[in-house]
mmCIF file of C-alpha atoms and ligand atoms in Angstrom:
data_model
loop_
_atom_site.group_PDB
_atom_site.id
_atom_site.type_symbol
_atom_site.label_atom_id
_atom_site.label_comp_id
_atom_site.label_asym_id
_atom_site.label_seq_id
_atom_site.Cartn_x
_atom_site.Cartn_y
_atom_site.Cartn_z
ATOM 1 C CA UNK A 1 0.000 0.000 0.000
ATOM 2 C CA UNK A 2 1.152 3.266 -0.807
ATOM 3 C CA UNK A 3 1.889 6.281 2.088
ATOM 4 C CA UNK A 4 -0.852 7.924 -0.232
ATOM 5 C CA UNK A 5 -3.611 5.311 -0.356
ATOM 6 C CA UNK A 6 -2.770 4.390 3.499
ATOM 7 C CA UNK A 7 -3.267 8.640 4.162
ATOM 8 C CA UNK A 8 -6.027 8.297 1.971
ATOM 9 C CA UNK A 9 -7.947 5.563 3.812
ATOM 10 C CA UNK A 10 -7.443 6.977 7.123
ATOM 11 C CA UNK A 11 -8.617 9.894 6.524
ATOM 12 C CA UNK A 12 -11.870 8.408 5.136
ATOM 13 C CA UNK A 13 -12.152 5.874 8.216
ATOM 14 C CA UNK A 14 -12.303 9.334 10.320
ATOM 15 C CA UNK A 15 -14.438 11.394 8.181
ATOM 16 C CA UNK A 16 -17.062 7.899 8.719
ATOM 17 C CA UNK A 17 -16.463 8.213 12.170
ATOM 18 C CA UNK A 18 -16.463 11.674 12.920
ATOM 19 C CA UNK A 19 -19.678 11.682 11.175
ATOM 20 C CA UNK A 20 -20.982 8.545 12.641
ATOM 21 C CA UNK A 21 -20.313 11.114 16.341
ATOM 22 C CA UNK A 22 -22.135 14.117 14.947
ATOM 23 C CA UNK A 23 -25.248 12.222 13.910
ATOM 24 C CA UNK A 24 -25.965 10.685 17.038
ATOM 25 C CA UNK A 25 -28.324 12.278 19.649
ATOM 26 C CA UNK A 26 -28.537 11.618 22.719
ATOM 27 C CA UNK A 27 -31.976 12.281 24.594
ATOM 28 C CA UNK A 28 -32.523 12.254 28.008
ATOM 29 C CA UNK A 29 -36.249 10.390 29.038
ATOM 30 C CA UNK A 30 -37.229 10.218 32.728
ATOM 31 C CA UNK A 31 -39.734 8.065 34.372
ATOM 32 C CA UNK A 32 -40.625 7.625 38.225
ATOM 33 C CA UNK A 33 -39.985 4.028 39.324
ATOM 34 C CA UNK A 34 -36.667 1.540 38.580
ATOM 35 C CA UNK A 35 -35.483 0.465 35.788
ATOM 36 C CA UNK A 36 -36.612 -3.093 36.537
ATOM 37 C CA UNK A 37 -40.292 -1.863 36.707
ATOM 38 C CA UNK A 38 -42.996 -1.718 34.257
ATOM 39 C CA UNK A 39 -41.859 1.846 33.454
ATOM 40 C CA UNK A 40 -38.443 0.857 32.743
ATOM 41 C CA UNK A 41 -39.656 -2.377 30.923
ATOM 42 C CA UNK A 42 -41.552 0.178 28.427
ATOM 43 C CA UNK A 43 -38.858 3.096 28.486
ATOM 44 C CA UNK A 44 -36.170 0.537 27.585
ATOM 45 C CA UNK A 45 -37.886 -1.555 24.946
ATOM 46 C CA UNK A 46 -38.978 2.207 23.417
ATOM 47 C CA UNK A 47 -35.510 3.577 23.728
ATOM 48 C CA UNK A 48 -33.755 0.340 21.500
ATOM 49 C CA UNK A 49 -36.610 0.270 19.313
ATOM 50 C CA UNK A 50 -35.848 4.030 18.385
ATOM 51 C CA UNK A 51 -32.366 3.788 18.261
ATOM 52 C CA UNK A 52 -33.354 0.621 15.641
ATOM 53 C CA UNK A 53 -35.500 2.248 14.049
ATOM 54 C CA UNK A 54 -33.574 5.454 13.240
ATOM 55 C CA UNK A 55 -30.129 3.346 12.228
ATOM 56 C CA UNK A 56 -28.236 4.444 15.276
ATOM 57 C CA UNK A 57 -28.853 8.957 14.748
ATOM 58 C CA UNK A 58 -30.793 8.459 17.838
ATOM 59 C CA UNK A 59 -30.537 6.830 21.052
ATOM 60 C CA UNK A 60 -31.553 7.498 24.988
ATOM 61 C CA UNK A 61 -29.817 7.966 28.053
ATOM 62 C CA UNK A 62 -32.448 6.620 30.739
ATOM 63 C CA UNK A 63 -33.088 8.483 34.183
ATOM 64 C CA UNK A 64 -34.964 6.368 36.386
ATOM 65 C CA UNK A 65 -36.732 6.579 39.711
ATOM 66 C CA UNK A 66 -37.435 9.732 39.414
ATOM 67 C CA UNK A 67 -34.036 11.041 38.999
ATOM 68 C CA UNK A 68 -35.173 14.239 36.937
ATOM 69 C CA UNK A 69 -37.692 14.968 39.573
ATOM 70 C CA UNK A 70 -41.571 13.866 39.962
ATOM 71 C CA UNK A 71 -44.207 13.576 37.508
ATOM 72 C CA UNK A 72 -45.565 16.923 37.071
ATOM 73 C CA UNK A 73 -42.467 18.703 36.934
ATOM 74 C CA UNK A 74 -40.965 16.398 34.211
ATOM 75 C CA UNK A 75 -43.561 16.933 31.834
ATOM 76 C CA UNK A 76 -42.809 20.786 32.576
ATOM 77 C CA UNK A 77 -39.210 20.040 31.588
ATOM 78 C CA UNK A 78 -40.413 18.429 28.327
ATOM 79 C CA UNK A 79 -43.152 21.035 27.490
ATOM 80 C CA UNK A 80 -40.465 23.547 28.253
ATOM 81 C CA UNK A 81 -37.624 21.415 25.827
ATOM 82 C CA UNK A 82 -35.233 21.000 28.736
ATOM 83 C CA UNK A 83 -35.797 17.417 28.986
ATOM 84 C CA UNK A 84 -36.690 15.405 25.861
ATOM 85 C CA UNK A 85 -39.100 12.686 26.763
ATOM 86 C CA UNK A 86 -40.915 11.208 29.880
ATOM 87 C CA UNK A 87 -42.515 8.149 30.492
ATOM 88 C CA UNK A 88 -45.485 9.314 33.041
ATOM 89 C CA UNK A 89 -48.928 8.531 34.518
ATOM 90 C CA UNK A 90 -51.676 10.918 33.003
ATOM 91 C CA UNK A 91 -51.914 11.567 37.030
ATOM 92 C CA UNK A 92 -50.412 15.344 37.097
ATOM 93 C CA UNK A 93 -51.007 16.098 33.054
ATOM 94 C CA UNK A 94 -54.504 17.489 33.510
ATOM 95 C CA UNK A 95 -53.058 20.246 34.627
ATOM 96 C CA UNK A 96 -51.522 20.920 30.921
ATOM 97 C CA UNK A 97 -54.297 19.305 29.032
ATOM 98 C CA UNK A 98 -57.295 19.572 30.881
ATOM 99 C CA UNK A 99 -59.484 17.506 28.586
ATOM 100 C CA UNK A 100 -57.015 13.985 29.399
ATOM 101 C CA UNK A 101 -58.717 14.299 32.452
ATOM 102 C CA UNK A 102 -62.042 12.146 31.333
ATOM 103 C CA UNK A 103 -59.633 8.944 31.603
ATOM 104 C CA UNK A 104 -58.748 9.392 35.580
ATOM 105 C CA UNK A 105 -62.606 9.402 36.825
ATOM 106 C CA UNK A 106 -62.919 6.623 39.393
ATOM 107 C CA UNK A 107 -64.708 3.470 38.205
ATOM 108 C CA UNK A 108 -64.744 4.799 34.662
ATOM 109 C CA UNK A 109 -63.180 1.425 33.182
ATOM 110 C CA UNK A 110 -64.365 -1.841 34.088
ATOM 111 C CA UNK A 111 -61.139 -3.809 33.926
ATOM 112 C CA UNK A 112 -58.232 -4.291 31.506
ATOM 113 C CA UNK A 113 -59.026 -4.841 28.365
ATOM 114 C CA UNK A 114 -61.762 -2.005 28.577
ATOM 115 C CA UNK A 115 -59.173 0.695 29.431
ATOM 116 C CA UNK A 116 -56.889 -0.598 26.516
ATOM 117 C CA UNK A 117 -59.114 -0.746 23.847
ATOM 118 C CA UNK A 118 -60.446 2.654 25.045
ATOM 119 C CA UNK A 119 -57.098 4.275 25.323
ATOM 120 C CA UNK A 120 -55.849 2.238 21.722
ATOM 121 C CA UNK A 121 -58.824 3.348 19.705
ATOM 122 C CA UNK A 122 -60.471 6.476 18.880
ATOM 123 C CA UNK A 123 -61.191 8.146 22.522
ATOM 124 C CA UNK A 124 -57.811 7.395 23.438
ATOM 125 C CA UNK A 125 -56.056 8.353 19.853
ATOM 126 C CA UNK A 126 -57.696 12.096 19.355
ATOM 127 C CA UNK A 127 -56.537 12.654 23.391
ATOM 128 C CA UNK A 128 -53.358 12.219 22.438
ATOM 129 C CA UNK A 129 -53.580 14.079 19.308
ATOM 130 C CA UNK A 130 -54.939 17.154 21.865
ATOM 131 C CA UNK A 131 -51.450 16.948 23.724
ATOM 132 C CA UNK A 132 -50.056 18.815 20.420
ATOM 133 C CA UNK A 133 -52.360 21.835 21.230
ATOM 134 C CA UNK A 134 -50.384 22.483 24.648
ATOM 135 C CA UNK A 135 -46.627 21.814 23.723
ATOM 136 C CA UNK A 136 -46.184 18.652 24.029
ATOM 137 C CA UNK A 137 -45.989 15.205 21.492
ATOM 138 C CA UNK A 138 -47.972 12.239 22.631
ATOM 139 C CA UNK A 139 -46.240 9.223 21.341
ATOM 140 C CA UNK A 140 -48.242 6.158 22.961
ATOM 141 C CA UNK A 141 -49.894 5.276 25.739
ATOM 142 C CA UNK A 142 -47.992 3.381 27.896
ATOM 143 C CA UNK A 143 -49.963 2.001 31.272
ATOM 144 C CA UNK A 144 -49.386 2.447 34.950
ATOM 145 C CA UNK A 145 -51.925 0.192 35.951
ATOM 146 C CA UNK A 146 -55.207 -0.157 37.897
ATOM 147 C CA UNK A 147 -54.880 1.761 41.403
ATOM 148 C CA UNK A 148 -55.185 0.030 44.647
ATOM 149 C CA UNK A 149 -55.357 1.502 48.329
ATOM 150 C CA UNK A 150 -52.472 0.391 50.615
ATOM 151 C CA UNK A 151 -52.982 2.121 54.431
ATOM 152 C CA UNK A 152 -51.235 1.383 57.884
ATOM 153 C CA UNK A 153 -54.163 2.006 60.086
ATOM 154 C CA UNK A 154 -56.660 -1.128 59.128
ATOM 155 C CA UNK A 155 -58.069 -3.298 56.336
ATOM 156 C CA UNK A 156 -60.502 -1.306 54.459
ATOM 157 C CA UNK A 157 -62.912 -3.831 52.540
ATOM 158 C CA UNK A 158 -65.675 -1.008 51.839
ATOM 159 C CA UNK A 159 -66.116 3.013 51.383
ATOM 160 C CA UNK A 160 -66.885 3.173 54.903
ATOM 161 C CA UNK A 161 -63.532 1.889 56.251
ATOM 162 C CA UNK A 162 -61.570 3.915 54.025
ATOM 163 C CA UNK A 163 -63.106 7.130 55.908
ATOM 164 C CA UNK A 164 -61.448 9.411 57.538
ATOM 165 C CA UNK A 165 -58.015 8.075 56.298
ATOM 166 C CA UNK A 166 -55.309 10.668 55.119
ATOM 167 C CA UNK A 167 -54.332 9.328 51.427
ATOM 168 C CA UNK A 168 -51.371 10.682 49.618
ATOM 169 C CA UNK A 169 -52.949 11.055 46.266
ATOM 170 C CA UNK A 170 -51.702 12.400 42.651
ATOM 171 C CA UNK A 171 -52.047 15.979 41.956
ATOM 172 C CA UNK A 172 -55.311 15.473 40.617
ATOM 173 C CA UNK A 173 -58.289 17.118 40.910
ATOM 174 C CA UNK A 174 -60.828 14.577 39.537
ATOM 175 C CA UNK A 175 -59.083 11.662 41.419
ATOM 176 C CA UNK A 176 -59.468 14.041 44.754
ATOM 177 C CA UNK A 177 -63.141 14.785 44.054
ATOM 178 C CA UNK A 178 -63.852 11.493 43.563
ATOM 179 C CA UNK A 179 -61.690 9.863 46.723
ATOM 180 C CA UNK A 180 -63.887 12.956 48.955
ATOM 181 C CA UNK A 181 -66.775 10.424 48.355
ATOM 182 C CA UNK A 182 -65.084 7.417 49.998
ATOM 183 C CA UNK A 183 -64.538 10.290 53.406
ATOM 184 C CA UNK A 184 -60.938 9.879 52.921
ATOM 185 C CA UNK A 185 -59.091 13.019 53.094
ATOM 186 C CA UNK A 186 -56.940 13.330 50.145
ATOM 187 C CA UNK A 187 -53.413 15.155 50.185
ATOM 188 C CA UNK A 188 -51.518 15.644 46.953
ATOM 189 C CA UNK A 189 -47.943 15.037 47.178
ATOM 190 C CA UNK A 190 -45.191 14.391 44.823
ATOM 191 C CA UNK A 191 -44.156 10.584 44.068
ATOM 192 C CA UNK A 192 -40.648 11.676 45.323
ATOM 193 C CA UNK A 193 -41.736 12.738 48.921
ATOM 194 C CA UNK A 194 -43.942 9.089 49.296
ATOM 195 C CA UNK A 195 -41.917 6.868 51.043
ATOM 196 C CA UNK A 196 -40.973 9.503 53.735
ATOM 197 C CA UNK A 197 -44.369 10.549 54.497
ATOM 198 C CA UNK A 198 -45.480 6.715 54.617
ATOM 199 C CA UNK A 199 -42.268 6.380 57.287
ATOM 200 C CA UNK A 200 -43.130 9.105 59.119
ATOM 201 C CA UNK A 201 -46.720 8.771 59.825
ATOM 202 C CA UNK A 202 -47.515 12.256 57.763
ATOM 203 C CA UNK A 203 -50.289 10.045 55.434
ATOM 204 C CA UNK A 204 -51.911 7.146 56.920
ATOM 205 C CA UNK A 205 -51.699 5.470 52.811
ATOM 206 C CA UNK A 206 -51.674 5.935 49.426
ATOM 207 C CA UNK A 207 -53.032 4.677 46.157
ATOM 208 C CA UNK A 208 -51.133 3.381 43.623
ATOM 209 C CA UNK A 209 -51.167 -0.062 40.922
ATOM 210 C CA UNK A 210 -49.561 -3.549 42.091
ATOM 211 C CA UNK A 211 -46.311 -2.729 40.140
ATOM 212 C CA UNK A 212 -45.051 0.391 42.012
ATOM 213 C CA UNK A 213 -46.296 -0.552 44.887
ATOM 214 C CA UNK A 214 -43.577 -3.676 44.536
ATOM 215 C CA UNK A 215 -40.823 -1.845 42.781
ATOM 216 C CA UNK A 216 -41.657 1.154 45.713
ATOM 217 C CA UNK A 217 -41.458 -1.558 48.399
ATOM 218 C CA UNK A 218 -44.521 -0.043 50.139
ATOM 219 C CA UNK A 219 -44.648 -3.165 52.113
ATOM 220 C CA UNK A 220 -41.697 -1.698 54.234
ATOM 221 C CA UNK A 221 -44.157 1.050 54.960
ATOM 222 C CA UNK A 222 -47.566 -0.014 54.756
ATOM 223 C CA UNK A 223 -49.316 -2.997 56.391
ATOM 224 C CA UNK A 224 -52.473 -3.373 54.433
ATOM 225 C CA UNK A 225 -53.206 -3.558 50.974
ATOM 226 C CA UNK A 226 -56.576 -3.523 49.309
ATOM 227 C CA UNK A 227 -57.219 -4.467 45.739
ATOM 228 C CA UNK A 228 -59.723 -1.327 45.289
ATOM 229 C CA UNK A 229 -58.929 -1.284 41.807
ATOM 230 C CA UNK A 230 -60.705 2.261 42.475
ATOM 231 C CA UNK A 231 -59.374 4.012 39.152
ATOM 232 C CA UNK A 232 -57.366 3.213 36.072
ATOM 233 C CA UNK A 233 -53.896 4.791 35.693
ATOM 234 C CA UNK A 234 -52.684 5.124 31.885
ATOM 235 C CA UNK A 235 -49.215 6.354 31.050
ATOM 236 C CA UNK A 236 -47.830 8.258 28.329
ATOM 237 C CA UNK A 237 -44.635 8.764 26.055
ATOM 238 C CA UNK A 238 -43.832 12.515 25.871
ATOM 239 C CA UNK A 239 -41.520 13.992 23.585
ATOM 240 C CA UNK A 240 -39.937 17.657 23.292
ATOM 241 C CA UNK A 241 -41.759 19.741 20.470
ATOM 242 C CA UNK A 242 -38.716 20.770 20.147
ATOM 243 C CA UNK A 243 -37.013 17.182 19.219
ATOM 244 C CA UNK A 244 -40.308 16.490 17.196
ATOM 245 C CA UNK A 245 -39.816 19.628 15.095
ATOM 246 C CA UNK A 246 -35.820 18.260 14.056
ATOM 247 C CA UNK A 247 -37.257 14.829 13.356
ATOM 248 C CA UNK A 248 -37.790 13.336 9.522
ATOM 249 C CA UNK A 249 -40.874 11.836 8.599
ATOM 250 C CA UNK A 250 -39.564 8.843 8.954
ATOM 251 C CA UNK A 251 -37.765 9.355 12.091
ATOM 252 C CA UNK A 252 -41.260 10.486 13.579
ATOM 253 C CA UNK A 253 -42.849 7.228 12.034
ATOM 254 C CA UNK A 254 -39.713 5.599 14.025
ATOM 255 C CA UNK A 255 -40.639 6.847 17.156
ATOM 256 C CA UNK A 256 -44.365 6.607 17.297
ATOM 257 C CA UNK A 257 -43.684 2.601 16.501
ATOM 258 C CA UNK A 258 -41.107 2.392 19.063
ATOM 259 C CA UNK A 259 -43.620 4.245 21.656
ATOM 260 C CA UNK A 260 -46.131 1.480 20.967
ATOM 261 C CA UNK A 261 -43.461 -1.283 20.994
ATOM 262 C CA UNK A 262 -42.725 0.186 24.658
ATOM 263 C CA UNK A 263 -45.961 0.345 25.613
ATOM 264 C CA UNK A 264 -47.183 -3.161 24.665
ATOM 265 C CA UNK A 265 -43.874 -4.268 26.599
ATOM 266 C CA UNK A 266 -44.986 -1.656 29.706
ATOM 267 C CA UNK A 267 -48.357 -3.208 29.473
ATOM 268 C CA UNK A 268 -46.921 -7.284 29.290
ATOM 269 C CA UNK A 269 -44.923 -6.109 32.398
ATOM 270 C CA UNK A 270 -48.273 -4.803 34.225
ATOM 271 C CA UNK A 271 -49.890 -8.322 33.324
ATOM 272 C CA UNK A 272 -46.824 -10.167 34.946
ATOM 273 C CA UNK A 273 -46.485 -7.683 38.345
ATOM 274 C CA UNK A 274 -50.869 -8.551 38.423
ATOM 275 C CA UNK A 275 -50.417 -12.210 38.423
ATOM 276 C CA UNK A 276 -47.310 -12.605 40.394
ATOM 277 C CA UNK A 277 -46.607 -9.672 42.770
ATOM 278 C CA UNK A 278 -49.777 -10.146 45.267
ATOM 279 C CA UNK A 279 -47.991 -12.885 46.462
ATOM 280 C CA UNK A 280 -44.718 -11.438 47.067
ATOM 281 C CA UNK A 281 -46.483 -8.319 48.654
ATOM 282 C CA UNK A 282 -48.036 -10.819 51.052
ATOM 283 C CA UNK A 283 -44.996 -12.856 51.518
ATOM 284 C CA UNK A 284 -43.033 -9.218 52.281
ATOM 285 C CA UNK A 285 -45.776 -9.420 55.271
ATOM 286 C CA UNK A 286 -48.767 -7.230 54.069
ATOM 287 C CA UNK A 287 -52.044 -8.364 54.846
ATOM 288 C CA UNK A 288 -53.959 -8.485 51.869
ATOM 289 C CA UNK A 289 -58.120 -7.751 51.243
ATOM 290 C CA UNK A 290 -58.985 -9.199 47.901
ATOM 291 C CA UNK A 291 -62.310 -9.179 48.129
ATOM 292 C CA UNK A 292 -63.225 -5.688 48.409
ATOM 293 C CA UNK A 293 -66.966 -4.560 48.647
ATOM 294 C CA UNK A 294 -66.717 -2.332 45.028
ATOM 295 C CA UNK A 295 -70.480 -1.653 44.834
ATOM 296 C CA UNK A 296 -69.578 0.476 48.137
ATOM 297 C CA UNK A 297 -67.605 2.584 46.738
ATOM 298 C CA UNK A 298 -69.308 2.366 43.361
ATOM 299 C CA UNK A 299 -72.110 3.952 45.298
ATOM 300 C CA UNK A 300 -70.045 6.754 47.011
ATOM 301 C CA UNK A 301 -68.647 8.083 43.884
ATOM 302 C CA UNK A 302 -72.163 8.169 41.795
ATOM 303 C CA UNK A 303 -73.102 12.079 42.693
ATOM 304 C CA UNK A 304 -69.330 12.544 41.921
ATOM 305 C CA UNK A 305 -70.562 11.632 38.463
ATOM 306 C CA UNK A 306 -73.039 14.910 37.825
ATOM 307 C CA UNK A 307 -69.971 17.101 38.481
ATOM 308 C CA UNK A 308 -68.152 15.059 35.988
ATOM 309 C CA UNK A 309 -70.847 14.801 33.703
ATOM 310 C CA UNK A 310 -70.747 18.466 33.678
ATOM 311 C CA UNK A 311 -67.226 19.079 33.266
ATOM 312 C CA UNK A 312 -66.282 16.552 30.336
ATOM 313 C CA UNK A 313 -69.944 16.166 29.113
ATOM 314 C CA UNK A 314 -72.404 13.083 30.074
ATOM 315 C CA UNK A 315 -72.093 12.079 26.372
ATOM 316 C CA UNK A 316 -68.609 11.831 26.359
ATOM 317 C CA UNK A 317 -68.280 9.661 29.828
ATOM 318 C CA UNK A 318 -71.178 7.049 28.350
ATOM 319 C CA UNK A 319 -69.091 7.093 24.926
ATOM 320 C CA UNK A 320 -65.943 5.471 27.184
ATOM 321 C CA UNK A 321 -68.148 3.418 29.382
ATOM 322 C CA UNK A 322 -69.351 2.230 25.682
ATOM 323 C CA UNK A 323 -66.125 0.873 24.452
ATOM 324 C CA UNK A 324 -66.135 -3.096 24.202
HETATM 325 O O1 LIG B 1 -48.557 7.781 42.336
HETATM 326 C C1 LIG B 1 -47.989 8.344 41.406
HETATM 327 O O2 LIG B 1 -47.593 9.507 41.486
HETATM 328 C C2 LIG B 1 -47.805 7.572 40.097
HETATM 329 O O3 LIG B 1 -48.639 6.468 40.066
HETATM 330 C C3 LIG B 1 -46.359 7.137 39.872
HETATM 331 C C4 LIG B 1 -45.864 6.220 40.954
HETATM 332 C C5 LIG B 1 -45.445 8.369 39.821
HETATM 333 C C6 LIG B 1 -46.218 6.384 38.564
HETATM 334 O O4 LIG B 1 -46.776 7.015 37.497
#
């Protein structure tokens, strides 16, 4: 080989390389529980997916357990473009997009597959479309789970024994209206400040699904458990307008088919946490009411619904509670 053609070839190998460097973004995505949990399950299988699906320009750098602060404030970050994408509950983002608030009225979705096909099909495809509207890019839902009561005071089997219980709730307004009717006495919090407040006695419980209860270890905290299954949690992918507005047409087909990759994944990892996590939360020593009295609080929460009709629209609500 000539000095030339060697010269020649190396300089080509770093052009390739240098280019390779200058193509590849890195964006940050933040989510509230471990990586090991159903957020990271979703967040990780979305984050190779992408980085697939957009030959290696893109690729994430995951902060989990809430390292980029609690729910509300990420999606801030992301609305704002100072973080890129989040991985969240809809819990704090009626606050931003008032009308995602239909999905978090208590008793609203009779079990899994209802919520799912709700949140898949229309309904849950022109909500996302209305994130667009207030700064932010809905990828795909993602799911947090069906929300269950967990107190250290006593076993609460109907509406009646949950009264007069302070419950750390979400910051949100329709969940809080709606837990008044059980007579607990709801107190908003961020996820962050949770296990403290458990530990020191500041909230008698909380409410939140099987899988972040386990990957929370609530059981250190909390003695009972209740499978309330009060109110349906869904999740969302959120992306920067800012990233979105950079992105190809095929880079944003790339992402929206990673979100739903990662949120079929999030969704598997719900399934698994449902079938096999009571038992380790009862093995970790929490007593455990299966068999809660849900026409109780089915019956609390009714009047609740005439507020709600008015807010969202009666029409709207039946539409959801229509879904097959
Ligand atoms: O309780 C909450 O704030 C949410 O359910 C959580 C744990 C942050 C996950 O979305």
């Amino acid at each position: 080989m000539t000095t030339t053609f060697k010269t020649t070839l190396i300089t080509a190998a770093l052009c390739a390389l240098a280019g390779t460097a200058a193509a590849q973004t890195v964006l940050k995505i933040g989510y509230a529980t471990s990586k090991e949990s159903h957020y990271g399950v979703g967040s990780t299988v979305f984050c190779d997916e992408m980085e697939k699906g957009t030959q290696g320009r893109y690729k994430c750098q995951q902060f989990p357990a809430s390292a980029l602060g609690g729910e509300r404030e990420q999606i801030e970050a992301v609305q704002l473009g100072t973080q890129d994408l989040t991985n969240t509950s809809t819990g704090p983002l009626g606050n931003f997009v008032p009308e995602t608030r239909i999905v978090d009225i208590p008793f609203l979705f009779r079990d899994y597959a209802h919520a799912r096909h709700t949140m898949d099909g229309p309904i849950g495809q022109d909500l996302l479309k209305k994130l667009q509207g207030k700064g932010l890019i809905g990828l795909a839902w993602t799911e947090n789970g069906f929300r269950h009561m967990t107190n250290s005071k006593r076993a609460i089997m109907t509406a009646s024994d949950a009264s007069g219980l302070k419950l750390r709730t979400m910051e949100n307004k329709v969940h809080m209206e709606g837990y008044k009717t059980f007579g607990l006495l709801p107190t908003p919090m961020p996820f962050p400040e949770l296990f403290t407040a458990l530990q020191q006695g500041t909230v008698d419980g909380q409410e939140n699904p099987i899988p972040v209860i386990l990957a929370s270890k609530f059981s250190q905290v909390q003695k009972h458990l209740s499978l309330t299954g009060h109110v349906y949690s869904p999740a969302v992918i959120l992306l920067s307008p800012a990233v979105w507005a950079k992105l190809s047409e095929a880079d944003k087909k790339a992402f929206v088919d990673a979100a739903q990759k990662g949120g079929a994944a999030q969704r598997k990892k719900v399934n698994d946490d449902e079938a096999n996590g009571i038992a380790q939360l009862k093995k970790d020593g929490m007593q455990v009411i299966e068999k809660v009295d849900g026409e109780s609080f089915r019956k609390a929460v009714a009047p609740a619904y005439a507020n709600f009709a008015k807010e969202f629209g009666a029409d709207k609500i039946a539409a959801i509670q229509a879904v097959k």
